[in-house]
């Protein structure tokens, strides 16, 4: 497998501000925040894109995303979850991740 930034975060080779961790999932602050709150939720298994993720993984990712959004106080005003996929989706890190963004208003449709 090619080197993967998020696998390095999972193995603690690379430092990150971790906000949630269990045996199979991790959530941490994004280093290039696009909103006052911006964190990522990832599976510890190296799954490249949403296209090859199973139902259980996707369910857990979104459940943890919502749980940590609530912990960040985003429940009342709301927040946005994003999964970028491949080139047109703007994916830059090929390890499946859910972005959770909050603390400001987001336009629709996205750019
Ligand atoms: P995407 O474009 O959907 O593949 O988003 C990748 C995100 O990963 C982007 O918002 C920036 C974030 N990111 C990239 N490298 C690092 C890193 O080393 N640490 C952390 N915490 N986030 C990173």
Short mmCIF file of C-alpha atoms in Angstrom, two decimals, residues 11-81:
data_model
loop_
_atom_site.label_atom_id
_atom_site.label_comp_id
_atom_site.label_asym_id
_atom_site.label_seq_id
_atom_site.Cartn_x
_atom_site.Cartn_y
_atom_site.Cartn_z
CA UNK A 11 -0.85 4.76 13.92
CA UNK A 12 0.11 8.01 15.75
CA UNK A 13 3.12 8.44 13.45
CA UNK A 14 1.56 11.79 12.54
CA UNK A 15 0.09 14.05 15.21
CA UNK A 16 -3.55 15.15 15.08
CA UNK A 17 -6.07 16.67 17.46
CA UNK A 18 -8.14 13.59 18.12
CA UNK A 19 -11.68 14.15 19.38
CA UNK A 20 -13.01 10.57 19.24
CA UNK A 21 -11.44 7.13 19.03
CA UNK A 22 -12.61 3.55 19.30
CA UNK A 23 -11.24 0.26 17.94
CA UNK A 24 -12.42 0.94 14.41
CA UNK A 25 -12.96 4.69 13.96
CA UNK A 26 -11.23 7.99 14.63
CA UNK A 27 -12.34 11.63 14.51
CA UNK A 28 -9.90 14.54 14.47
CA UNK A 29 -9.68 18.24 13.64
CA UNK A 30 -9.02 19.13 9.99
CA UNK A 31 -5.70 20.97 9.52
CA UNK A 32 -7.22 23.28 6.90
CA UNK A 33 -10.52 24.23 8.53
CA UNK A 34 -13.15 25.67 6.21
CA UNK A 35 -15.45 26.70 9.08
CA UNK A 36 -15.18 27.48 12.82
CA UNK A 37 -15.80 23.77 13.41
CA UNK A 38 -14.29 21.32 10.91
CA UNK A 39 -13.39 17.79 11.82
CA UNK A 40 -13.06 14.48 9.97
CA UNK A 41 -14.35 11.02 10.83
CA UNK A 42 -12.50 8.03 9.36
CA UNK A 43 -12.50 4.25 9.56
CA UNK A 44 -9.22 2.78 10.81
CA UNK A 45 -9.34 0.32 7.92
CA UNK A 46 -7.74 1.77 4.80
CA UNK A 47 -10.83 2.14 2.59
CA UNK A 48 -10.06 4.47 -0.32
CA UNK A 49 -13.46 5.86 -1.25
CA UNK A 50 -17.17 5.69 -0.42
CA UNK A 51 -17.53 3.50 -3.53
CA UNK A 52 -16.01 0.49 -1.76
CA UNK A 53 -17.33 1.07 1.78
CA UNK A 54 -19.95 -1.23 3.25
CA UNK A 55 -23.23 -0.33 4.91
CA UNK A 56 -21.97 -0.89 8.44
CA UNK A 57 -18.92 1.36 7.96
CA UNK A 58 -20.96 4.16 6.40
CA UNK A 59 -23.58 3.88 9.14
CA UNK A 60 -20.98 4.12 11.91
CA UNK A 61 -19.17 7.02 10.20
CA UNK A 62 -22.34 9.10 10.05
CA UNK A 63 -23.43 8.13 13.54
CA UNK A 64 -20.07 9.24 14.98
CA UNK A 65 -20.22 12.40 12.85
CA UNK A 66 -23.61 13.33 14.35
CA UNK A 67 -22.55 12.38 17.89
CA UNK A 68 -19.40 14.54 17.75
CA UNK A 69 -21.32 17.40 16.06
CA UNK A 70 -23.66 17.33 19.08
CA UNK A 71 -20.65 17.28 21.43
CA UNK A 72 -19.37 20.40 19.65
CA UNK A 73 -22.70 22.15 20.31
CA UNK A 74 -23.80 22.17 16.66
CA UNK A 75 -27.18 20.54 17.22
CA UNK A 76 -29.40 23.64 17.33
CA UNK A 77 -27.94 25.62 14.42
CA UNK A 78 -27.04 22.56 12.39
CA UNK A 79 -24.00 21.58 10.41
CA UNK A 80 -22.95 20.02 7.11
CA UNK A 81 -21.54 16.57 6.43
#
